[in-house]
Short mmCIF file of C-alpha atoms in Angstrom, two decimals:
data_model
loop_
_atom_site.label_atom_id
_atom_site.label_comp_id
_atom_site.label_asym_id
_atom_site.label_seq_id
_atom_site.Cartn_x
_atom_site.Cartn_y
_atom_site.Cartn_z
CA MET I 1 0.88 -7.48 17.51
CA ARG I 2 -2.47 -9.20 17.34
CA ILE I 3 -5.15 -10.82 19.46
CA ILE I 4 -4.37 -14.53 19.58
CA ALA I 5 -7.64 -16.19 20.62
CA GLY I 6 -11.35 -15.66 21.20
CA ARG I 7 -13.88 -13.45 19.47
CA PHE I 8 -11.26 -10.90 18.28
CA LYS I 9 -8.78 -13.57 17.17
CA ARG I 10 -6.26 -12.36 14.58
CA ARG I 11 -7.31 -8.71 14.88
CA GLY I 12 -4.20 -6.62 14.42
CA LEU I 13 -3.25 -4.02 16.99
CA ALA I 14 -1.65 -0.62 16.34
CA PRO I 15 2.16 -0.57 16.38
CA LEU I 16 3.96 0.06 19.65
CA LYS I 17 6.45 2.71 20.58
CA ALA I 18 9.91 1.59 21.68
CA ASP I 19 9.33 2.27 25.39
CA ILE I 20 6.36 -0.11 25.66
CA ARG I 21 7.37 -3.72 26.26
CA PRO I 22 4.66 -5.95 24.79
CA THR I 23 3.95 -9.36 26.22
CA SER I 24 4.91 -11.91 23.55
CA ASP I 25 2.13 -13.92 21.92
CA ARG I 26 3.61 -17.07 23.43
CA LEU I 27 3.64 -15.71 26.98
CA ARG I 28 0.22 -14.07 26.58
CA GLY I 29 -1.19 -17.42 25.44
CA ALA I 30 0.43 -19.20 28.41
CA VAL I 31 -1.00 -16.66 30.87
CA PHE I 32 -4.54 -17.12 29.54
CA ASP I 33 -4.11 -20.89 29.43
CA ALA I 34 -3.13 -20.74 33.11
CA LEU I 35 -6.16 -18.58 33.91
CA GLY I 36 -8.38 -21.09 32.12
CA PRO I 37 -12.11 -20.79 32.74
CA ARG I 38 -11.47 -18.20 35.45
CA ILE I 39 -11.47 -15.52 32.72
CA GLN I 40 -15.13 -16.17 31.80
CA GLY I 41 -17.20 -13.25 33.05
CA ALA I 42 -14.28 -11.92 35.12
CA VAL I 43 -13.57 -8.30 35.96
CA PHE I 44 -10.02 -7.92 34.61
CA LEU I 45 -7.79 -5.01 35.64
CA ASP I 46 -5.00 -4.29 33.15
CA ALA I 47 -3.22 -2.09 35.70
CA MET I 48 -0.31 -0.85 33.58
CA ALA I 49 -1.98 -1.35 30.24
CA GLY I 50 0.58 -0.02 27.74
CA SER I 51 -1.01 -0.95 24.40
CA GLY I 52 -4.03 -2.58 26.02
CA ALA I 53 -3.22 -5.96 24.45
CA MET I 54 -3.70 -7.97 27.67
CA GLY I 55 -7.04 -6.36 28.47
CA LEU I 56 -8.24 -6.82 24.89
CA GLU I 57 -7.13 -10.45 24.97
CA ALA I 58 -9.14 -10.83 28.20
CA LEU I 59 -12.25 -9.35 26.55
CA SER I 60 -11.71 -11.54 23.50
CA ARG I 61 -11.57 -14.64 25.69
CA GLY I 62 -14.74 -13.88 27.63
CA ALA I 63 -13.94 -11.43 30.43
CA GLY I 64 -17.10 -9.63 31.49
CA TYR I 65 -15.46 -6.25 32.04
CA VAL I 66 -11.97 -4.78 31.62
CA ILE I 67 -10.45 -1.78 33.35
CA PHE I 68 -7.51 -0.42 31.36
CA ASN I 69 -5.30 1.75 33.56
CA GLU I 70 -2.57 3.81 31.94
CA ARG I 71 -1.04 7.17 32.94
CA ASP I 72 0.87 7.88 29.74
CA ARG I 73 -1.20 9.95 27.28
CA ALA I 74 0.34 8.44 24.15
CA ALA I 75 -0.26 4.93 25.47
CA ARG I 76 -3.88 5.82 26.32
CA ARG I 77 -4.40 6.97 22.72
CA LEU I 78 -2.91 3.66 21.59
CA ILE I 79 -5.32 1.76 23.85
CA GLU I 80 -8.25 3.72 22.44
CA LYS I 81 -7.08 2.99 18.89
CA ASN I 82 -6.71 -0.73 19.65
CA ILE I 83 -10.16 -0.85 21.28
CA SER I 84 -11.54 0.67 18.08
CA LEU I 85 -9.57 -1.75 15.86
CA CYS I 86 -11.14 -4.66 17.74
CA GLY I 87 -14.62 -3.15 17.47
CA VAL I 88 -15.18 -3.10 21.22
CA GLU I 89 -18.11 -0.85 22.10
CA ASP I 90 -18.75 -1.62 25.76
CA GLY I 91 -17.58 -3.71 28.71
CA TYR I 92 -14.58 -1.58 29.54
CA GLU I 93 -13.35 1.66 31.06
CA ILE I 94 -10.06 3.53 30.94
CA SER I 95 -8.51 4.88 34.13
CA THR I 96 -5.49 7.21 34.24
CA LEU I 97 -4.16 6.74 37.77
CA ASP I 98 -0.65 6.12 39.00
CA VAL I 99 -0.50 2.41 39.84
CA PHE I 100 0.05 3.08 43.56
CA VAL I 101 -2.88 5.49 43.71
CA LEU I 102 -4.93 2.91 41.82
CA LEU I 103 -4.11 0.22 44.39
CA ARG I 104 -5.00 2.54 47.25
CA GLU I 105 -8.03 4.46 45.98
CA PHE I 106 -9.69 3.01 42.88
CA GLN I 107 -13.27 1.91 43.46
CA PRO I 108 -14.51 -0.27 40.60
CA ALA I 109 -18.24 -0.91 40.19
CA ALA I 110 -17.61 -4.64 40.75
CA ALA I 111 -14.95 -6.60 42.60
CA THR I 112 -11.84 -7.29 40.51
CA ASP I 113 -11.21 -10.94 39.79
CA ILE I 114 -7.86 -10.68 38.00
CA LEU I 115 -5.31 -7.87 38.42
CA TYR I 116 -2.59 -7.85 35.76
CA PHE I 117 0.60 -5.80 36.11
CA ASP I 118 3.08 -5.45 33.26
CA PRO I 119 5.30 -2.48 34.15
CA PRO I 120 7.53 -0.71 31.60
CA TYR I 121 11.21 -1.58 31.24
CA SER I 122 12.30 1.22 33.56
CA PHE I 123 10.04 0.23 36.46
CA GLY I 124 12.17 -0.38 39.53
CA ARG I 125 9.57 -0.48 42.29
CA TYR I 126 8.49 -4.13 42.38
CA PRO I 127 8.96 -4.49 46.16
CA LYS I 128 6.71 -1.46 46.71
CA LEU I 129 4.18 -2.88 44.23
CA ILE I 130 4.04 -6.19 46.12
CA GLN I 131 3.67 -4.44 49.49
CA ARG I 132 0.87 -2.15 48.23
CA LEU I 133 -0.86 -5.05 46.50
CA ALA I 134 -1.00 -6.92 49.81
CA ILE I 135 -3.03 -4.16 51.46
CA SER I 136 -5.07 -3.06 48.44
CA PRO I 137 -8.86 -3.38 48.60
CA LEU I 138 -8.71 -4.33 44.90
CA LEU I 139 -7.22 -7.73 45.79
CA GLY I 140 -10.14 -9.57 47.33
CA SER I 141 -10.13 -13.03 48.85
CA HIS I 142 -11.20 -14.51 45.49
CA SER I 143 -8.87 -12.36 43.34
CA LEU I 144 -5.71 -13.35 41.51
CA ALA I 145 -2.86 -10.89 40.94
CA VAL I 146 -0.50 -11.51 38.02
CA ILE I 147 2.83 -9.69 37.71
CA GLU I 148 5.02 -9.80 34.61
CA SER I 149 8.70 -8.89 34.87
CA PHE I 150 12.14 -9.90 33.71
CA LYS I 151 12.93 -13.41 34.92
CA ARG I 152 15.69 -12.26 37.26
CA THR I 153 13.69 -9.42 38.83
CA ASP I 154 13.54 -9.59 42.60
CA LEU I 155 10.03 -8.72 43.69
CA GLY I 156 11.21 -8.28 47.26
CA PRO I 157 9.90 -10.07 50.34
CA LEU I 158 6.44 -11.53 49.95
CA PRO I 159 4.03 -10.16 52.57
CA GLN I 160 2.65 -12.82 54.88
CA VAL I 161 -0.89 -12.30 53.55
CA LEU I 162 0.12 -13.25 49.98
CA GLU I 163 1.17 -16.54 48.47
CA GLN I 164 2.61 -17.25 45.05
CA VAL I 165 0.52 -19.92 43.36
CA ASN I 166 2.11 -20.20 39.91
CA GLU I 167 4.99 -18.96 37.76
CA LEU I 168 5.46 -19.05 34.00
CA THR I 169 8.60 -18.17 32.05
CA ALA I 170 9.25 -17.49 28.40
CA GLY I 171 12.54 -16.11 27.12
CA ASP I 172 13.75 -13.58 29.66
CA SER I 173 10.25 -12.86 31.04
CA ALA I 174 8.50 -14.31 34.07
CA VAL I 175 4.86 -14.10 35.09
CA ARG I 176 4.03 -14.76 38.73
CA PHE I 177 0.54 -15.40 40.10
CA PHE I 178 -0.43 -14.35 43.63
CA GLN I 179 -3.49 -14.61 45.83
CA ARG I 180 -4.38 -13.85 49.40
CA ARG I 181 -3.27 -16.62 51.72
CA LYS I 182 -6.22 -18.59 53.00
CA ALA I 183 -6.34 -18.47 56.78
CA SER I 184 -6.74 -21.82 58.48
CA PRO I 185 -9.26 -21.99 61.32
CA ASP I 186 -6.38 -22.47 63.82
CA SER I 187 -4.20 -19.61 62.66
CA PRO I 188 -4.30 -16.12 64.17
CA PRO I 189 -5.40 -13.24 61.92
CA GLN I 190 -2.62 -11.90 59.68
CA PRO I 191 -1.97 -8.22 59.01
#
């Protein structure tokens, strides 16, 4: 694994354990191509960070601040090692919350612009994730939520307040982009 673009380009990352599913270089590149200039100066939440590769890629490509969130101790040590390998000294923090607690309670210093979710193989709670994302204060009106999963994964019903704005696929993976639905002046408020 390595960083594929930006100021840390070609920096190698520490090897992964078998239970961490890394985003392929091809898919990671496609995600950041889709984000385009939106990444510049952004507050990027790597909500289920694993190795930290997505958050480090975000920093490499110009994100202003990255929040790595990871509950697993071994994965947190891997994130810390990869941060060190890239020579990152500031512009990040590491949180250790359960993803659902994070969505409900985390209070970052600045509004999050991009929320990235890449759950482990065994994660089976996508419908709950989508429902909690819809009511989370972390997803502001300007924010973009990105969820990586297997291509055939059913994320469950999309809450009325969210809309899917893009989808990328590579191999058996899919990445879906969501934002809060913009209310038209004629429409009633949505829950």
